[in-house]
mmCIF file of C-alpha atoms in Angstrom:
data_model
loop_
_atom_site.group_PDB
_atom_site.id
_atom_site.type_symbol
_atom_site.label_atom_id
_atom_site.label_comp_id
_atom_site.label_asym_id
_atom_site.label_seq_id
_atom_site.Cartn_x
_atom_site.Cartn_y
_atom_site.Cartn_z
ATOM 1 C CA MET A 1 14.896 114.669 -131.727
ATOM 2 C CA VAL A 2 11.592 114.241 -133.626
ATOM 3 C CA ASN A 3 8.922 116.746 -134.515
ATOM 4 C CA THR A 4 5.854 114.644 -135.472
ATOM 5 C CA TYR A 5 3.742 111.837 -134.067
ATOM 6 C CA GLN A 6 4.501 109.660 -137.091
ATOM 7 C CA GLU A 7 8.213 109.619 -136.422
ATOM 8 C CA LEU A 8 7.522 108.795 -132.810
ATOM 9 C CA ASN A 9 5.310 105.839 -133.734
ATOM 10 C CA LYS A 10 7.917 104.441 -136.076
ATOM 11 C CA ALA A 11 10.327 104.158 -133.184
ATOM 12 C CA GLY A 12 8.611 101.014 -131.913
ATOM 13 C CA VAL A 13 8.344 99.227 -135.255
ATOM 14 C CA ASN A 14 11.852 98.004 -135.851
ATOM 15 C CA ASP A 15 13.012 97.321 -132.307
ATOM 16 C CA GLN A 16 14.474 93.951 -133.254
ATOM 17 C CA ALA A 17 16.469 95.368 -136.124
ATOM 18 C CA ALA A 18 17.680 98.236 -133.958
ATOM 19 C CA LYS A 19 19.467 95.803 -131.635
ATOM 20 C CA HIS A 20 21.967 94.981 -134.352
ATOM 21 C CA LYS A 21 22.722 98.634 -135.049
ATOM 22 C CA LYS A 22 25.130 100.864 -133.270
ATOM 23 C CA ARG A 23 23.929 101.689 -129.790
ATOM 24 C CA GLU A 24 22.390 105.153 -129.664
ATOM 25 C CA LEU A 25 19.813 107.051 -127.671
ATOM 26 C CA ASP A 26 16.341 105.593 -128.043
ATOM 27 C CA LEU A 27 14.003 107.836 -129.974
ATOM 28 C CA ARG A 28 11.293 107.646 -127.357
ATOM 29 C CA MET A 29 13.738 108.575 -124.631
ATOM 30 C CA ASP A 30 14.956 111.436 -126.816
ATOM 31 C CA CYS A 31 11.396 112.719 -127.093
ATOM 32 C CA LEU A 32 10.824 112.397 -123.360
ATOM 33 C CA ILE A 33 13.937 114.403 -122.583
ATOM 34 C CA ASN A 34 13.336 117.064 -125.231
ATOM 35 C CA ALA A 35 9.546 117.196 -125.108
ATOM 36 C CA ASP A 36 9.595 120.946 -124.583
ATOM 37 C CA GLN A 37 11.341 121.340 -127.954
ATOM 38 C CA CYS A 38 9.342 118.817 -130.005
ATOM 39 C CA THR A 39 6.672 120.297 -132.229
ATOM 40 C CA GLY A 40 3.303 118.704 -131.466
ATOM 41 C CA LEU A 41 4.323 117.405 -128.061
ATOM 42 C CA MET A 42 5.230 120.183 -125.629
ATOM 43 C CA CYS A 43 4.192 117.818 -122.814
ATOM 44 C CA ARG A 44 5.954 114.842 -121.308
ATOM 45 C CA ARG A 45 2.716 112.946 -120.725
ATOM 46 C CA LYS A 46 1.983 112.902 -124.450
ATOM 47 C CA VAL A 47 5.111 110.853 -125.034
ATOM 48 C CA PHE A 48 3.618 108.021 -122.947
ATOM 49 C CA ASP A 49 0.263 108.351 -124.715
ATOM 50 C CA VAL A 50 1.872 108.006 -128.133
ATOM 51 C CA CYS A 51 4.475 105.342 -127.373
ATOM 52 C CA PHE A 52 2.468 103.108 -125.014
ATOM 53 C CA ASP A 53 -1.139 103.866 -126.040
ATOM 54 C CA ASN A 54 -2.102 105.149 -122.618
ATOM 55 C CA GLU A 55 -5.130 106.869 -124.111
ATOM 56 C CA VAL A 56 -6.723 103.500 -124.857
ATOM 57 C CA ALA A 57 -7.061 102.832 -121.136
ATOM 58 C CA ASP A 58 -9.123 105.980 -120.644
ATOM 59 C CA PHE A 59 -12.343 104.055 -121.403
ATOM 60 C CA ASP A 60 -11.557 100.759 -119.694
ATOM 61 C CA HIS A 61 -13.658 101.746 -116.717
ATOM 62 C CA LEU A 62 -16.777 101.730 -118.918
ATOM 63 C CA ASP A 63 -16.122 98.182 -120.107
ATOM 64 C CA CYS A 64 -15.392 97.010 -116.574
ATOM 65 C CA ASN A 65 -18.820 97.987 -115.233
ATOM 66 C CA PRO A 66 -21.298 98.597 -118.092
ATOM 67 C CA GLU A 67 -24.242 98.683 -115.695
ATOM 68 C CA CYS A 68 -23.074 102.015 -114.298
ATOM 69 C CA ILE A 69 -23.137 105.082 -116.487
ATOM 70 C CA LEU A 70 -19.854 106.332 -115.006
ATOM 71 C CA GLY A 71 -18.308 102.883 -115.224
ATOM 72 C CA CYS A 72 -16.060 101.276 -112.639
ATOM 73 C CA SER A 73 -14.868 103.724 -110.039
ATOM 74 C CA CYS A 74 -11.745 101.666 -109.405
ATOM 75 C CA CYS A 75 -10.667 101.651 -113.056
ATOM 76 C CA LEU A 76 -11.554 105.272 -113.669
ATOM 77 C CA ILE A 77 -8.443 107.253 -114.518
ATOM 78 C CA LEU A 78 -8.561 110.598 -112.824
ATOM 79 C CA GLN A 79 -6.897 113.544 -114.439
ATOM 80 C CA PRO A 80 -4.007 114.752 -112.303
ATOM 81 C CA MET A 81 -4.000 118.291 -111.055
ATOM 82 C CA VAL A 82 -0.305 118.589 -111.897
ATOM 83 C CA CYS A 83 0.697 117.615 -115.408
ATOM 84 C CA CYS A 84 4.473 117.818 -115.843
ATOM 85 C CA ASP A 85 7.401 120.118 -115.295
ATOM 86 C CA ILE A 86 6.713 121.862 -118.609
ATOM 87 C CA HIS A 87 3.190 122.973 -117.683
ATOM 88 C CA HIS A 88 3.721 123.260 -113.913
ATOM 89 C CA PRO A 89 7.424 123.995 -113.356
ATOM 90 C CA ASP A 90 6.850 125.443 -109.872
ATOM 91 C CA HIS A 91 5.661 122.102 -108.537
ATOM 92 C CA PHE A 92 8.886 120.369 -109.611
ATOM 93 C CA SER A 93 11.406 122.982 -108.504
ATOM 94 C CA ILE A 94 11.767 121.318 -105.101
ATOM 95 C CA TYR A 95 13.096 118.168 -106.783
ATOM 96 C CA ALA A 96 15.840 119.950 -108.697
ATOM 97 C CA ASP A 97 19.321 118.831 -107.715
ATOM 98 C CA GLU A 98 21.424 121.582 -106.247
ATOM 99 C CA PRO A 99 25.125 121.306 -107.007
ATOM 100 C CA SER A 100 27.021 120.448 -103.883
ATOM 101 C CA VAL A 101 29.535 123.073 -102.873
ATOM 102 C CA MET A 102 32.754 121.382 -101.822
ATOM 103 C CA SER A 103 35.506 123.265 -100.110
ATOM 104 C CA HIS A 104 38.695 123.593 -102.076
ATOM 105 C CA HIS A 105 41.473 121.322 -100.921
ATOM 106 C CA SER A 106 44.772 122.645 -99.672
ATOM 107 C CA CYS A 107 47.740 123.388 -101.898
ATOM 108 C CA LEU A 108 50.633 121.299 -100.632
ATOM 109 C CA SER A 109 54.274 122.117 -101.126
ATOM 110 C CA LYS A 110 56.710 119.533 -102.455
ATOM 111 C CA TYR A 111 58.659 117.470 -99.964
ATOM 112 C CA THR A 112 60.845 114.396 -99.686
ATOM 113 C CA LYS A 113 59.203 111.367 -98.112
ATOM 114 C CA LYS A 114 60.883 110.170 -94.954
ATOM 115 C CA VAL A 115 60.507 107.059 -92.835
ATOM 116 C CA PRO A 116 57.181 108.059 -91.149
ATOM 117 C CA ASP A 117 55.643 108.875 -94.554
ATOM 118 C CA LEU A 118 56.672 105.516 -95.997
ATOM 119 C CA VAL A 119 55.399 103.674 -92.927
ATOM 120 C CA LEU A 120 52.012 105.392 -93.244
ATOM 121 C CA GLN A 121 51.837 104.532 -96.937
ATOM 122 C CA ASP A 122 52.550 100.857 -96.233
ATOM 123 C CA ALA A 123 49.898 100.834 -93.506
ATOM 124 C CA LEU A 124 47.320 102.326 -95.882
ATOM 125 C CA ASP A 125 48.261 99.790 -98.575
ATOM 126 C CA ASP A 126 47.688 96.916 -96.169
ATOM 127 C CA TRP A 127 44.476 98.470 -94.895
ATOM 128 C CA HIS A 128 42.746 98.935 -98.246
ATOM 129 C CA GLU A 129 43.709 95.432 -99.359
ATOM 130 C CA GLN A 130 42.209 93.875 -96.221
ATOM 131 C CA LYS A 131 39.189 96.159 -96.426
ATOM 132 C CA THR A 132 38.541 95.089 -100.028
ATOM 133 C CA ILE A 133 38.583 91.443 -98.963
ATOM 134 C CA SER A 134 36.307 91.962 -95.956
ATOM 135 C CA THR A 135 33.866 94.206 -97.834
ATOM 136 C CA TYR A 136 33.652 92.544 -101.248
ATOM 137 C CA SER A 137 35.654 89.248 -101.125
ATOM 138 C CA TRP A 138 39.071 88.037 -102.177
ATOM 139 C CA SER A 139 37.921 87.500 -105.762
ATOM 140 C CA HIS A 140 37.187 91.211 -106.158
ATOM 141 C CA LEU A 141 40.635 92.009 -104.808
ATOM 142 C CA ASN A 142 42.156 89.582 -107.278
ATOM 143 C CA ASP A 143 40.116 90.818 -110.261
ATOM 144 C CA LEU A 144 39.706 94.547 -109.595
ATOM 145 C CA GLY A 145 42.409 95.343 -107.080
ATOM 146 C CA PRO A 146 42.288 97.296 -103.803
ATOM 147 C CA SER A 147 41.386 100.527 -105.592
ATOM 148 C CA LEU A 148 37.799 99.332 -105.391
ATOM 149 C CA VAL A 149 37.745 100.683 -101.821
ATOM 150 C CA LEU A 150 40.376 103.426 -101.943
ATOM 151 C CA PRO A 151 41.881 104.597 -105.254
ATOM 152 C CA ASN A 152 45.651 104.924 -105.376
ATOM 153 C CA CYS A 153 45.478 108.632 -106.180
ATOM 154 C CA MET A 154 43.473 109.261 -103.009
ATOM 155 C CA LEU A 155 45.843 107.122 -100.983
ATOM 156 C CA ASP A 156 48.779 109.241 -102.160
ATOM 157 C CA ARG A 157 46.790 112.371 -101.368
ATOM 158 C CA ILE A 158 46.179 111.139 -97.821
ATOM 159 C CA VAL A 159 49.903 110.516 -97.305
ATOM 160 C CA ASN A 160 50.785 113.979 -98.611
ATOM 161 C CA CYS A 161 48.151 115.695 -96.478
ATOM 162 C CA ALA A 162 49.215 113.724 -93.416
ATOM 163 C CA HIS A 163 52.796 114.906 -93.902
ATOM 164 C CA HIS A 164 51.592 118.521 -93.773
ATOM 165 C CA HIS A 165 49.098 117.721 -90.950
ATOM 166 C CA LYS A 166 46.031 118.707 -92.986
ATOM 167 C CA ILE A 167 43.790 115.761 -92.004
ATOM 168 C CA ASN A 168 42.592 115.704 -88.403
ATOM 169 C CA SER A 169 38.935 114.728 -88.825
ATOM 170 C CA ILE A 170 36.500 113.084 -91.228
ATOM 171 C CA PHE A 171 35.532 116.517 -92.522
ATOM 172 C CA ASP A 172 39.168 117.234 -93.370
ATOM 173 C CA LEU A 173 39.461 113.854 -95.084
ATOM 174 C CA LYS A 174 36.407 114.532 -97.220
ATOM 175 C CA LYS A 175 37.576 118.050 -98.028
ATOM 176 C CA GLU A 176 41.121 117.109 -99.021
ATOM 177 C CA THR A 177 40.358 113.914 -100.988
ATOM 178 C CA GLY A 178 36.677 113.999 -102.026
ATOM 179 C CA TRP A 179 36.461 110.311 -101.101
ATOM 180 C CA MET A 180 32.853 109.085 -101.234
ATOM 181 C CA ASP A 181 33.429 106.530 -98.469
ATOM 182 C CA SER A 182 34.866 109.062 -96.023
ATOM 183 C CA ASP A 183 31.853 108.751 -93.715
ATOM 184 C CA ARG A 184 32.021 104.964 -93.896
ATOM 185 C CA PHE A 185 35.723 104.306 -93.355
ATOM 186 C CA GLY A 186 36.956 107.720 -92.259
ATOM 187 C CA ASN A 187 37.511 106.831 -88.603
ATOM 188 C CA GLU A 188 39.844 103.988 -89.551
ATOM 189 C CA ILE A 189 41.893 106.264 -91.800
ATOM 190 C CA ILE A 190 42.155 108.918 -89.088
ATOM 191 C CA THR A 191 43.401 106.260 -86.649
ATOM 192 C CA LEU A 192 46.144 105.187 -89.058
ATOM 193 C CA ILE A 193 47.175 108.790 -89.631
ATOM 194 C CA GLN A 194 47.405 109.515 -85.917
ATOM 195 C CA ARG A 195 49.425 106.337 -85.392
ATOM 196 C CA HIS A 196 51.949 106.667 -88.228
ATOM 197 C CA ALA A 197 51.967 110.300 -89.379
ATOM 198 C CA PRO A 198 55.149 112.346 -88.883
ATOM 199 C CA PRO A 199 55.178 114.313 -85.619
ATOM 200 C CA ILE A 200 54.546 118.018 -85.661
ATOM 201 C CA ALA A 201 57.780 119.949 -85.649
ATOM 202 C CA SER A 202 58.197 122.279 -82.676
ATOM 203 C CA PRO A 203 58.259 125.962 -83.604
ATOM 204 C CA PHE A 204 61.003 126.542 -80.988
ATOM 205 C CA VAL A 205 64.359 125.108 -81.967
ATOM 206 C CA THR A 206 67.266 125.238 -79.529
ATOM 207 C CA THR A 207 70.707 125.285 -81.093
ATOM 208 C CA PRO A 208 73.732 124.944 -78.790
ATOM 209 C CA LEU A 209 76.195 127.761 -78.980
ATOM 210 C CA SER A 210 79.571 126.950 -80.493
ATOM 211 C CA TYR A 211 82.607 128.233 -78.674
ATOM 212 C CA PRO A 212 85.580 129.030 -80.909
ATOM 213 C CA SER A 213 88.938 127.556 -79.995
ATOM 214 C CA THR A 214 91.471 129.977 -78.578
ATOM 215 C CA GLY A 215 94.227 128.722 -80.853
ATOM 216 C CA ASN A 216 92.533 129.866 -84.033
ATOM 217 C CA VAL A 217 91.192 133.155 -82.813
ATOM 218 C CA PRO A 218 93.640 136.023 -83.357
ATOM 219 C CA VAL A 219 94.315 138.040 -80.254
ATOM 220 C CA LEU A 220 93.673 141.657 -80.858
ATOM 221 C CA ALA A 221 96.087 144.042 -79.184
ATOM 222 C CA THR A 222 94.273 146.389 -76.924
ATOM 223 C CA PRO A 223 95.495 149.903 -77.095
ATOM 224 C CA CYS A 224 97.365 150.946 -73.982
ATOM 225 C CA PRO A 225 96.056 153.989 -72.248
ATOM 226 C CA THR A 226 98.198 157.015 -72.603
ATOM 227 C CA ALA A 227 100.788 157.081 -69.884
ATOM 228 C CA ARG A 228 100.222 159.992 -67.651
ATOM 229 C CA THR A 229 103.467 161.447 -66.329
ATOM 230 C CA ASN A 230 103.298 162.741 -62.826
ATOM 231 C CA THR A 231 104.994 166.114 -63.187
ATOM 232 C CA PRO A 232 105.123 168.155 -60.038
ATOM 233 C CA ASN A 233 103.314 171.391 -60.149
ATOM 234 C CA LEU A 234 106.133 173.920 -59.895
ATOM 235 C CA LYS A 235 105.238 177.056 -58.056
ATOM 236 C CA HIS A 236 105.916 180.193 -59.936
ATOM 237 C CA ARG A 237 108.922 181.949 -58.440
ATOM 238 C CA ASN A 238 109.612 185.596 -58.632
ATOM 239 C CA LYS A 239 112.504 186.786 -60.696
ATOM 240 C CA CYS A 240 114.488 189.886 -60.155
ATOM 241 C CA GLY A 241 114.609 192.298 -62.996
ATOM 242 C CA ALA A 242 117.976 193.764 -61.947
ATOM 243 C CA CYS A 243 120.046 190.644 -61.380
ATOM 244 C CA ASN A 244 117.873 188.079 -63.136
ATOM 245 C CA ASN A 245 117.926 185.786 -60.129
ATOM 246 C CA GLU A 246 114.883 183.984 -58.818
ATOM 247 C CA GLY A 247 113.498 184.306 -55.330
ATOM 248 C CA HIS A 248 113.232 188.007 -55.171
ATOM 249 C CA ASN A 249 112.417 191.047 -57.165
ATOM 250 C CA GLY A 250 113.726 194.446 -57.363
ATOM 251 C CA LYS A 251 111.814 195.684 -54.305
ATOM 252 C CA PHE A 252 111.928 192.682 -51.981
ATOM 253 C CA GLN A 253 114.776 190.358 -51.320
ATOM 254 C CA VAL A 254 114.555 186.949 -49.785
ATOM 255 C CA LEU A 255 116.865 186.696 -46.872
ATOM 256 C CA LYS A 256 118.657 183.490 -46.260
ATOM 257 C CA PHE A 257 118.658 182.209 -42.744
ATOM 258 C CA PRO A 258 121.942 181.025 -41.372
#
């Protein structure tokens, strides 16, 4: 970064010698970028006046038409109402690039690739080779490889996301991979995923019941219910207190019939 006009003027003196030096940022470009920090500049338009002598053209309109006091109206350089972003920053705020907010991709768990995953990977390999040939030519495929269309890291990401069923639309493809050509080739990738991706596992799994064999299962002895003895209900018989015989008492006597 320079601070004086003299250093800025010297930048255009040894251009030929500068070609043989190590490549570095041009001094004039440095001043244009950092004009707000250069003492004596503080304006991006002054960089063009100093480096390219734009101020000399301010009076060309007088030489073009000397008969007119104001000179040639076509060659007259009018002063712009807006100078630069340093003096009029509000006029340039609409051109500022806003960082694009991209949704975070999904966190995928580890898994073991099975036959459908390998089939999808082979289909994607064939696709991005053929797409490189049809889009750029066979020579680009031979020199640069198929990653010119779809990088290998993104291809692996597509296979992993397809295994977990995370890509169902072009928006999902762009979100999960960040592929710049998602809008251009996204429909073809979605078609391959729908054709070769592993099927969605059903949440309801039926498992047949296993019946144990009777030979190996110990038979548990069931306790027998307590045997209830049928004892006749004996009627209480009177007993005589004098003779100790049953059937009568001391006052009444049971007579035996003949």
